[in-house]
mmCIF file of C-alpha atoms and ligand atoms in Angstrom:
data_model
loop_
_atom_site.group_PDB
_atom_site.id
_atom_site.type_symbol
_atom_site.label_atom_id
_atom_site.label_comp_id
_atom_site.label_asym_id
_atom_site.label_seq_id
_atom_site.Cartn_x
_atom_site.Cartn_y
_atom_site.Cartn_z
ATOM 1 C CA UNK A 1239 -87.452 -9.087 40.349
ATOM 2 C CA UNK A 1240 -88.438 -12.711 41.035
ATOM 3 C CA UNK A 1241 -88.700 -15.731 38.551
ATOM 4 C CA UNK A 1242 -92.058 -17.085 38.051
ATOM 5 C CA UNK A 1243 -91.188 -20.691 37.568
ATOM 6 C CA UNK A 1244 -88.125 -21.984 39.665
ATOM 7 C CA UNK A 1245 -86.938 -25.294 37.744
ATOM 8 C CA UNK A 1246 -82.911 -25.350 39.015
ATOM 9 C CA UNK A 1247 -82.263 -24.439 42.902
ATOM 10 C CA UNK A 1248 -78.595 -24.557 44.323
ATOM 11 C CA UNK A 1249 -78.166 -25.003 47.943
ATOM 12 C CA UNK A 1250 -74.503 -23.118 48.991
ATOM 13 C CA UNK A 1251 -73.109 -21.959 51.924
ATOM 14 C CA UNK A 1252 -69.629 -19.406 52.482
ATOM 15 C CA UNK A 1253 -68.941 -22.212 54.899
ATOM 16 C CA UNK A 1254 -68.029 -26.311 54.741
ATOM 17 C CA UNK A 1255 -70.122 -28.347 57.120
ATOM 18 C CA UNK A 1256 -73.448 -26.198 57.731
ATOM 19 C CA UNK A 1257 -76.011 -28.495 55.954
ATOM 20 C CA UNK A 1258 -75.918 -28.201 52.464
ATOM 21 C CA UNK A 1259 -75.733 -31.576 50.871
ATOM 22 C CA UNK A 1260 -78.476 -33.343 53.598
ATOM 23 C CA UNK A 1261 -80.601 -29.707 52.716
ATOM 24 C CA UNK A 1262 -80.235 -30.947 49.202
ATOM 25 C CA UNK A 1263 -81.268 -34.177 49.700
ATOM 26 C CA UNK A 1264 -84.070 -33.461 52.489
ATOM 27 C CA UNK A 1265 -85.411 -30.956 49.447
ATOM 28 C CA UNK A 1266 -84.686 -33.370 47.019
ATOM 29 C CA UNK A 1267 -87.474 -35.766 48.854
ATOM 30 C CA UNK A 1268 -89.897 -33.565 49.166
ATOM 31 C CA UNK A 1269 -90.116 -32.137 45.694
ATOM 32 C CA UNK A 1270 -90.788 -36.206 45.051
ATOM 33 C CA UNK A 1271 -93.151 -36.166 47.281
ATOM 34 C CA UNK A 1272 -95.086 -33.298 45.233
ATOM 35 C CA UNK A 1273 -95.040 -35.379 42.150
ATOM 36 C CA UNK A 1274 -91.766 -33.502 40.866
ATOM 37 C CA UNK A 1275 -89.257 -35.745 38.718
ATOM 38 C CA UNK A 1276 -85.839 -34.519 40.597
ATOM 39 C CA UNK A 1277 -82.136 -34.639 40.019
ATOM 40 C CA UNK A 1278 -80.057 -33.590 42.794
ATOM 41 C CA UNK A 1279 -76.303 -32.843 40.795
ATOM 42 C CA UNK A 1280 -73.310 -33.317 43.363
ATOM 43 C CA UNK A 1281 -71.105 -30.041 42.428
ATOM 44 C CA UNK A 1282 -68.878 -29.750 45.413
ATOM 45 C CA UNK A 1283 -65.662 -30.911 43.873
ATOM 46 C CA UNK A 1284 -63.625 -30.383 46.743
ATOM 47 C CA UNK A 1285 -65.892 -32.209 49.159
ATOM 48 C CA UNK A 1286 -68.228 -34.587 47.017
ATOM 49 C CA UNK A 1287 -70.657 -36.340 49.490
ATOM 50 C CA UNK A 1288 -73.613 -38.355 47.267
ATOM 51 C CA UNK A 1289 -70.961 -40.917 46.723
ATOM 52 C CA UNK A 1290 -71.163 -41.525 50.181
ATOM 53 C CA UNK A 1291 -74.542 -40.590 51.292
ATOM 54 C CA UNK A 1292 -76.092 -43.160 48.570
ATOM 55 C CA UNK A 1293 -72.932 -45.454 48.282
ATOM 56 C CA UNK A 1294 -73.603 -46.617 44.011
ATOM 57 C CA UNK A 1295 -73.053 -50.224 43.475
ATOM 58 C CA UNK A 1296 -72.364 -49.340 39.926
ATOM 59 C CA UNK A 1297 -69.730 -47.188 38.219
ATOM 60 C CA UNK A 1298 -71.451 -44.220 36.516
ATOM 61 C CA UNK A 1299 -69.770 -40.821 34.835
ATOM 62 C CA UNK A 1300 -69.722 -38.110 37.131
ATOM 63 C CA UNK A 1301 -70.067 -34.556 36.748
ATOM 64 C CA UNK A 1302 -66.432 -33.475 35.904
ATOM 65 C CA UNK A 1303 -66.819 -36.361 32.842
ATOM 66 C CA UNK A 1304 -69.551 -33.879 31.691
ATOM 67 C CA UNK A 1305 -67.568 -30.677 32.323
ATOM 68 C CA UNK A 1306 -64.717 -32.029 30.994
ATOM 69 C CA UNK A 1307 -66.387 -32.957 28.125
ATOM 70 C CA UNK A 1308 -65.807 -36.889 28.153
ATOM 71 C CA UNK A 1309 -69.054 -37.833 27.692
ATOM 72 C CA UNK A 1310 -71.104 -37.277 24.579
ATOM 73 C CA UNK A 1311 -73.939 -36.012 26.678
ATOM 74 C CA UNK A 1312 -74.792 -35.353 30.442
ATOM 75 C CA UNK A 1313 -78.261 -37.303 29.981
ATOM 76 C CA UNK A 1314 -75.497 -40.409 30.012
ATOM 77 C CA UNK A 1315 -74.707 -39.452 33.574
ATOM 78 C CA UNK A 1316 -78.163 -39.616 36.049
ATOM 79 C CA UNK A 1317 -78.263 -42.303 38.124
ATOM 80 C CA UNK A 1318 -81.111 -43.937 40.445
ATOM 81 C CA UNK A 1319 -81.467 -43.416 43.846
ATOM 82 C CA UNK A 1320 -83.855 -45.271 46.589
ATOM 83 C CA UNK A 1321 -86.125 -43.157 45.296
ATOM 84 C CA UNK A 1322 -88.193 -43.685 42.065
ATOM 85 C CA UNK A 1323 -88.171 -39.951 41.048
ATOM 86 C CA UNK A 1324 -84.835 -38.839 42.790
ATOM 87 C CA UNK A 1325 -81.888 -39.243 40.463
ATOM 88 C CA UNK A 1326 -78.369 -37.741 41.424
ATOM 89 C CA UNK A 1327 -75.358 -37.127 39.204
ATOM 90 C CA UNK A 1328 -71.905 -37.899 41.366
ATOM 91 C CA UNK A 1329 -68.832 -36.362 41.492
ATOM 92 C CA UNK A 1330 -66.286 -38.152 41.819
ATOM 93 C CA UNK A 1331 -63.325 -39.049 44.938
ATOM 94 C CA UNK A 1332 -62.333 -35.369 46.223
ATOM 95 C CA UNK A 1333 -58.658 -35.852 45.429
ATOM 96 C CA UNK A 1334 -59.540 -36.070 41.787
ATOM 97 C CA UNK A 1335 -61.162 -32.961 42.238
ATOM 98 C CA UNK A 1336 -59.206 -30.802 44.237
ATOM 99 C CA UNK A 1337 -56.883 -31.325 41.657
ATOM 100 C CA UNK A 1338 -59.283 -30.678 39.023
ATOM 101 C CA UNK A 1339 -59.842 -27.594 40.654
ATOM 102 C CA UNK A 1340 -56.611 -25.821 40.827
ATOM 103 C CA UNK A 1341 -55.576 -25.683 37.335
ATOM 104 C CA UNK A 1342 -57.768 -24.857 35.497
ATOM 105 C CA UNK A 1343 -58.325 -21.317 34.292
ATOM 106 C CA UNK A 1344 -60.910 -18.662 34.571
ATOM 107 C CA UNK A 1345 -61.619 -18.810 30.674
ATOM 108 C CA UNK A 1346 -61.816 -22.986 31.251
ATOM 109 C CA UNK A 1347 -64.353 -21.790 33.943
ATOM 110 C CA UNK A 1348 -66.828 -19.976 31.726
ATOM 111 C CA UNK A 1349 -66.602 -22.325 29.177
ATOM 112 C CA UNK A 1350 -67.903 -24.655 32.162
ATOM 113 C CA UNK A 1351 -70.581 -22.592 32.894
ATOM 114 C CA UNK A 1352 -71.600 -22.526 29.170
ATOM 115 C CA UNK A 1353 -71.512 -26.450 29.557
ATOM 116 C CA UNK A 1354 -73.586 -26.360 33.027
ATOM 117 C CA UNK A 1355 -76.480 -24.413 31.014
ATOM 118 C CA UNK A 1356 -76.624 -26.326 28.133
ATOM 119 C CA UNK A 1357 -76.840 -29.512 31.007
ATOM 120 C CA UNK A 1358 -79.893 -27.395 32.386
ATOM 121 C CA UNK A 1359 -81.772 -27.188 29.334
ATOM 122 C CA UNK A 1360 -81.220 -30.445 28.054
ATOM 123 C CA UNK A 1361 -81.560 -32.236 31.299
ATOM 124 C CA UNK A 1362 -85.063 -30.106 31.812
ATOM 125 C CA UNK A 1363 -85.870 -30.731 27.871
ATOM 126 C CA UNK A 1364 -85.685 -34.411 28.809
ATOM 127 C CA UNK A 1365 -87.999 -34.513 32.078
ATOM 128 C CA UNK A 1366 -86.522 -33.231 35.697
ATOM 129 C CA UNK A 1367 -88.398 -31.023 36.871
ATOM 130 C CA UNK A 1368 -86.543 -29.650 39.205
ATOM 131 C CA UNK A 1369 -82.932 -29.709 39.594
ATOM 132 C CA UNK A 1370 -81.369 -29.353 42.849
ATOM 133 C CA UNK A 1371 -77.157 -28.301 43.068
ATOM 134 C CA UNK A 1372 -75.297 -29.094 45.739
ATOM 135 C CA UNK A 1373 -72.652 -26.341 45.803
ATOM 136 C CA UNK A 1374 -69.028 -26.179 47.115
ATOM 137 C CA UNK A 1375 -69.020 -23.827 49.662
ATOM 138 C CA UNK A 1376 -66.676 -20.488 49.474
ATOM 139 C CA UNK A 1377 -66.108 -18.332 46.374
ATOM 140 C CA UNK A 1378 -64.322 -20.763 43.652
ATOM 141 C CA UNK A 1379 -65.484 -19.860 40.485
ATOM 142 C CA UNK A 1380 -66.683 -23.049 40.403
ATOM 143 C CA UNK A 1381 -69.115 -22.378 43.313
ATOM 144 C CA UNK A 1382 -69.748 -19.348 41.362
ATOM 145 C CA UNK A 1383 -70.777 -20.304 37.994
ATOM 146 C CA UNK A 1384 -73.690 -22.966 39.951
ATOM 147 C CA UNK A 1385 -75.223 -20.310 41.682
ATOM 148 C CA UNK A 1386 -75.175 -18.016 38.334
ATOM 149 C CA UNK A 1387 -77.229 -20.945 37.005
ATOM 150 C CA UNK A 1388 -79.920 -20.985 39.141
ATOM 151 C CA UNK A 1389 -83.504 -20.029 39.015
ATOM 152 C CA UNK A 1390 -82.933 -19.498 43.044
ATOM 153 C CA UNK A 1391 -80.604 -20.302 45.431
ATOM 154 C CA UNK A 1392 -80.896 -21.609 49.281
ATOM 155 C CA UNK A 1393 -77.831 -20.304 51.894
ATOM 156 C CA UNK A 1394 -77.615 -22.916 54.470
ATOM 157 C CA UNK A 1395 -76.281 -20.960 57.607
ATOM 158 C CA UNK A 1396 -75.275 -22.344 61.553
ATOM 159 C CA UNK A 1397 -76.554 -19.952 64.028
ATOM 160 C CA UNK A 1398 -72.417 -18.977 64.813
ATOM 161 C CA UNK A 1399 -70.313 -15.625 64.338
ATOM 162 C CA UNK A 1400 -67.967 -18.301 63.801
ATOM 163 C CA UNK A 1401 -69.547 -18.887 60.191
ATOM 164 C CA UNK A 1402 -71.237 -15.413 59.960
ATOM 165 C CA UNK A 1403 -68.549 -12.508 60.739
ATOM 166 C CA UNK A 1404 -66.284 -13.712 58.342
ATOM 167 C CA UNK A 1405 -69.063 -14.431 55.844
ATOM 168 C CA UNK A 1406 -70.637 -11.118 55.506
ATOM 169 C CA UNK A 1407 -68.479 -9.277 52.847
ATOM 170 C CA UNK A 1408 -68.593 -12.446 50.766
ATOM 171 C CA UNK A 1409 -72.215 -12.220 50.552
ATOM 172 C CA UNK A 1410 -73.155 -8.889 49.684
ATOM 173 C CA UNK A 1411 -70.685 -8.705 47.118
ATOM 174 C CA UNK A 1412 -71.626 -11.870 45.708
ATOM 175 C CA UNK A 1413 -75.472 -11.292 45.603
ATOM 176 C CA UNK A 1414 -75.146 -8.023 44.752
ATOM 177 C CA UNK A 1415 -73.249 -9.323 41.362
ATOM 178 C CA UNK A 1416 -76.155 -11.958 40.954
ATOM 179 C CA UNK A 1417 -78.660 -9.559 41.181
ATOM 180 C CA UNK A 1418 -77.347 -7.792 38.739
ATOM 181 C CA UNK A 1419 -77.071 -10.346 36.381
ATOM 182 C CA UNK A 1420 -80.709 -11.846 36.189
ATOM 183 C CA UNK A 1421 -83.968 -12.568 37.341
ATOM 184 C CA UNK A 1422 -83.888 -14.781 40.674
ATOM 185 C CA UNK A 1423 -84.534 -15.432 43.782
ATOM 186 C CA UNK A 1424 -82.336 -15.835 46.729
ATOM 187 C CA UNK A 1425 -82.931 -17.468 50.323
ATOM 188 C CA UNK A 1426 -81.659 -18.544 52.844
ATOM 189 C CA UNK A 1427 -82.312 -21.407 56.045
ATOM 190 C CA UNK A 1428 -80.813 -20.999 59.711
ATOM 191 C CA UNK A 1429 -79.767 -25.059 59.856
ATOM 192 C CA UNK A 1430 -78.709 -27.186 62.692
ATOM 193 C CA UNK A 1431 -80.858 -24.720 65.505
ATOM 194 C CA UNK A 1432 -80.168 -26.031 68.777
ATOM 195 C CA UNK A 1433 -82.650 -25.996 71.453
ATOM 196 C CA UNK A 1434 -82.188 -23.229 74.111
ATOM 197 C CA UNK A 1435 -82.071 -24.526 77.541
ATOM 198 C CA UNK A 1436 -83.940 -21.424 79.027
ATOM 199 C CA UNK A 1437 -84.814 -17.873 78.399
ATOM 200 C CA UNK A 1438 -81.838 -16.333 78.756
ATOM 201 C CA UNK A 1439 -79.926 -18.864 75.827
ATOM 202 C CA UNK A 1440 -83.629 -18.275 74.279
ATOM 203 C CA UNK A 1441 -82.746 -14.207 73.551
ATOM 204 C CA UNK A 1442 -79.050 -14.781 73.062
ATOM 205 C CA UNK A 1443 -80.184 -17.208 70.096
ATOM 206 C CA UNK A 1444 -82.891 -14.769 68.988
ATOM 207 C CA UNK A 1445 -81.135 -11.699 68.795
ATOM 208 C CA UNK A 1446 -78.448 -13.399 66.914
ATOM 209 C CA UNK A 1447 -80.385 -14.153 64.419
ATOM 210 C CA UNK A 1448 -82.750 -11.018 64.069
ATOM 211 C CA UNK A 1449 -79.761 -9.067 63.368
ATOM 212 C CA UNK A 1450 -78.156 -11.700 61.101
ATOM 213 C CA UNK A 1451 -82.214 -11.406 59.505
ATOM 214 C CA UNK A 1452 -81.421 -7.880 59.031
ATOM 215 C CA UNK A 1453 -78.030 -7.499 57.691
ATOM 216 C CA UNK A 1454 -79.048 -10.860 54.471
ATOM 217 C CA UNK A 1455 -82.765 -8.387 54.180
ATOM 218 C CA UNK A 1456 -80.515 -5.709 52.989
ATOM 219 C CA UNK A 1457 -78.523 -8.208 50.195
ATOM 220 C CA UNK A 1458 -81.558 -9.178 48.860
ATOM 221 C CA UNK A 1459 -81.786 -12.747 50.939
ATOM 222 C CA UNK A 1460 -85.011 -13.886 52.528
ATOM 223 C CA UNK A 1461 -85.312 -16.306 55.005
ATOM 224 C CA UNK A 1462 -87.339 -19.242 54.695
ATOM 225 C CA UNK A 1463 -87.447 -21.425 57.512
ATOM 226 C CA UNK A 1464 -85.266 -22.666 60.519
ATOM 227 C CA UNK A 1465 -84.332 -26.228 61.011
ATOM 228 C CA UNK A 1466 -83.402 -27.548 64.091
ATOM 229 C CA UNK A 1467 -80.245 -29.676 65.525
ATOM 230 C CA UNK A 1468 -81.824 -33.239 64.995
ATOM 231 C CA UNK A 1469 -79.324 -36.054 66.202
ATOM 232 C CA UNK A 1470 -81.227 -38.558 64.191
ATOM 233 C CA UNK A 1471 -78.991 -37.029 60.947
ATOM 234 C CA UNK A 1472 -75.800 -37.479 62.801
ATOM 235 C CA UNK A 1473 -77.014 -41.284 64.031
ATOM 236 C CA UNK A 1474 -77.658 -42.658 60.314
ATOM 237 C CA UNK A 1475 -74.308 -40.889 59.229
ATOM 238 C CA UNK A 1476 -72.964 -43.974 61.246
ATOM 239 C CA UNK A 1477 -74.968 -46.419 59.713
ATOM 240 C CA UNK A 1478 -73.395 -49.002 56.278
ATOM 241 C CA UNK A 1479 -76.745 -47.843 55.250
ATOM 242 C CA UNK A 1480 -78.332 -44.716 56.110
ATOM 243 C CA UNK A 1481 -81.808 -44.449 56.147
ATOM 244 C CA UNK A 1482 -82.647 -40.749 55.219
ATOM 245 C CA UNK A 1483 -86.104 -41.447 53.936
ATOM 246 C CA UNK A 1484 -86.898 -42.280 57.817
ATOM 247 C CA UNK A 1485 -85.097 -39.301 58.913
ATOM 248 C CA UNK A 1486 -86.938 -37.119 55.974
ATOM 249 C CA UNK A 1487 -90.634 -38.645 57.324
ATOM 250 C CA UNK A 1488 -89.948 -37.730 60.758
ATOM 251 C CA UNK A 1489 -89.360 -34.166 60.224
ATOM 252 C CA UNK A 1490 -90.588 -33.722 56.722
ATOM 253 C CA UNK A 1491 -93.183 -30.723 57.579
ATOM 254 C CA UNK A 1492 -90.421 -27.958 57.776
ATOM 255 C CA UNK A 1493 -88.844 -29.033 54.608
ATOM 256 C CA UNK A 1494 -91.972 -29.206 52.474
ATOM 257 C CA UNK A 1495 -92.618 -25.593 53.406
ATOM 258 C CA UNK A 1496 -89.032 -24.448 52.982
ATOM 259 C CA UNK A 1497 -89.794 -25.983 49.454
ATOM 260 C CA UNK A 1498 -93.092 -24.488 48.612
ATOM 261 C CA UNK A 1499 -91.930 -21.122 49.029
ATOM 262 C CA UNK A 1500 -88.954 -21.695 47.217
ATOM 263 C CA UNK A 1501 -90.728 -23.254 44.163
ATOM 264 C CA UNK A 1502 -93.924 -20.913 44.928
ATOM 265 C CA UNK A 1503 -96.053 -23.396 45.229
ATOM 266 C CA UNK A 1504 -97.062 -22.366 48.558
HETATM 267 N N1 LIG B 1497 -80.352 -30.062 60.942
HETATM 268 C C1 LIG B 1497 -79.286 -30.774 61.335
HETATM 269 N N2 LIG B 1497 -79.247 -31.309 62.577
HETATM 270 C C2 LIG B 1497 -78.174 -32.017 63.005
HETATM 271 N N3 LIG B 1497 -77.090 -32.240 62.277
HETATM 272 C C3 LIG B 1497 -77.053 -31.748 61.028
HETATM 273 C C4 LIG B 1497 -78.140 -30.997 60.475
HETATM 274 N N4 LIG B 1497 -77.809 -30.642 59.214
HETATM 275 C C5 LIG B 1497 -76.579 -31.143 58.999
HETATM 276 N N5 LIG B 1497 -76.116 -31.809 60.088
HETATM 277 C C6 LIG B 1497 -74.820 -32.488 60.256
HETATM 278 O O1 LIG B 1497 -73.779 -31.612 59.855
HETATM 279 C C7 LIG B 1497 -72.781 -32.315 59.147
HETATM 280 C C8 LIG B 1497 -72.557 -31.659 57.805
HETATM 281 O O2 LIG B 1497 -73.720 -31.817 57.010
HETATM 282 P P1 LIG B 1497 -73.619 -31.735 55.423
HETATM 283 O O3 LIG B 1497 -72.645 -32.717 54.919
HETATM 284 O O4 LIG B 1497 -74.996 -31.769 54.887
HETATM 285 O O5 LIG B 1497 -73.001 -30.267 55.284
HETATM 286 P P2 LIG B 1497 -72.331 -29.566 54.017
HETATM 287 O O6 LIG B 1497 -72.607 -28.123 54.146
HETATM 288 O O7 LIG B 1497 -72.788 -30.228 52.782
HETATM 289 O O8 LIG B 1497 -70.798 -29.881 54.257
HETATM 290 P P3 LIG B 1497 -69.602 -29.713 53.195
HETATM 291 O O9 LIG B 1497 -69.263 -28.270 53.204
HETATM 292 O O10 LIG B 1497 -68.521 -30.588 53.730
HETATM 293 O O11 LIG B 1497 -70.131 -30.162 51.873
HETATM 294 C C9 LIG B 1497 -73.231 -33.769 59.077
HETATM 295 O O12 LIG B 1497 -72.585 -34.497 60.084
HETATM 296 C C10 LIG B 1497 -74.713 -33.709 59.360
HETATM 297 O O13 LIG B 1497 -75.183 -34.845 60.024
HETATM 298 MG MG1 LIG B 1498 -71.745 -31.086 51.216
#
């Protein structure tokens, strides 16, 4: 059954590396662009990226503050971005996380997703419209408990068995859980595309992904767009200062309709 009004999307992937965090932040610009107020919440503790992407020149309270209950409420921890209407909460350095992450119990866990709804409401009660997680990748319970949260979630996947194979278990059990839970809707993008060089790469590419279509059609994924390999991410990754609102203008047309039909705005 799918959920009429889609106000909290996390982007995840089984996989490190295969797009999620610039997804988030592509999708993050474009829901701006529609007028939406935004928060993009960094929730990969093992691999926390905002801090670097956006580089705050302030110290703020990050996410495991919140979870951890330090804080007296999470609307202390949203912080500005280059963008008027694009706020992010940070996580913070990775080592404080990983550590974060291995000790603490499943019960600690579902008290966290108690605390991650509660953040949801209030955060939503006090005007985001739309709240975007970026998700750890793999099974953690942590990665768990933000796509439980979700009004719909976005699977960021690299055309590669290398990703896929290994992948496939992982998602139908996990989506078949989620689906069994509650109301939502669940998609997914092919990400980082490469250009075949002629018809013969051309089917190899296509055929991989028509079966790969398949096999996520029978989990209860649907796909909603393809983005291609574009260099110009990898470039600004070397830059002190990225510009990703340059990157986001150049090829902003495939993101704003990944976003419509996420948000069903279309
Ligand atoms: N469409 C794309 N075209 C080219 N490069 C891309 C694209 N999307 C992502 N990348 C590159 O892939 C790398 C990983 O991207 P990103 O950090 O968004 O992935 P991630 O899934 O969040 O990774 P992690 O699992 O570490 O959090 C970056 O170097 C980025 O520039
Ligand atoms: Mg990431």
């Amino acid at each position: 059954m799918m959920v009429e009004k889609v106000n909290t999307i996390t982007v995840y992937s089984t996989r490190g590396g295969s797009g999620k965090t610039l997804t988030a932040l592509m999708l993050g610009i474009a829901a701006t662009e529609r007028g939406l107020k935004t928060l993009i919440i960094d929730v990969d503790l093992e691999a926390p990226s905002f801090t670097h992407l956006l580089k705050p020149d302030t110290s703020f309270k990050s996410w495991v503050d919140y979870i951890e209950e330090e804080v007296e409420s999470v609307l202390e921890l949203p912080q500005p971005t280059f963008l008027e209407n694009l706020d992010v909460i940070y996580s913070p350095a990775p080592r404080v996380g990983k550590a974060f992450l291995g000790w603490k119990s499943s019960e600690w866990w579902q008290k966290a997703l108690r605390l991650t709804l509660i953040a949801e409401k209030e955060l939503q009660d006090n005007g985001y419209d739309l709240i975007i997680f970026d998700n750890q990748s793999g099974t953690s319970l942590n990665s768990i408990n933000n796509l439980v949260v979700a009004d719909a979630s976005l699977m960021v996947m690299r055309p590669s068995s290398y990703g896929l194979g290994a992948a496939e278990d992982i998602v139908k059990n996990i989506y078949f859980s989620l689906h069994g839970m509650k109301e939502r809707n669940d998609y997914y993008i092919w990400n980082q595309v490469h250009d075949p060089a002629n018809d013969e790469e051309r089917i190899i590419l296509d055929n991989f992904m028509t079966r790969w279509d398949n096999n996520l059609k029978q989990y209860g994924l649907s796909n909603v767009g393809s983005v291609r390999f574009h260099s110009q991410f990898n470039l600004e990754l070397l830059s002190d200062k990225p510009d990703f609102l340059g990157v986001y203008q150049r090829i902003s047309n495939v993101y704003k309709e990944i976003l419509a039909t996420i948000i069903g705005l279309k």
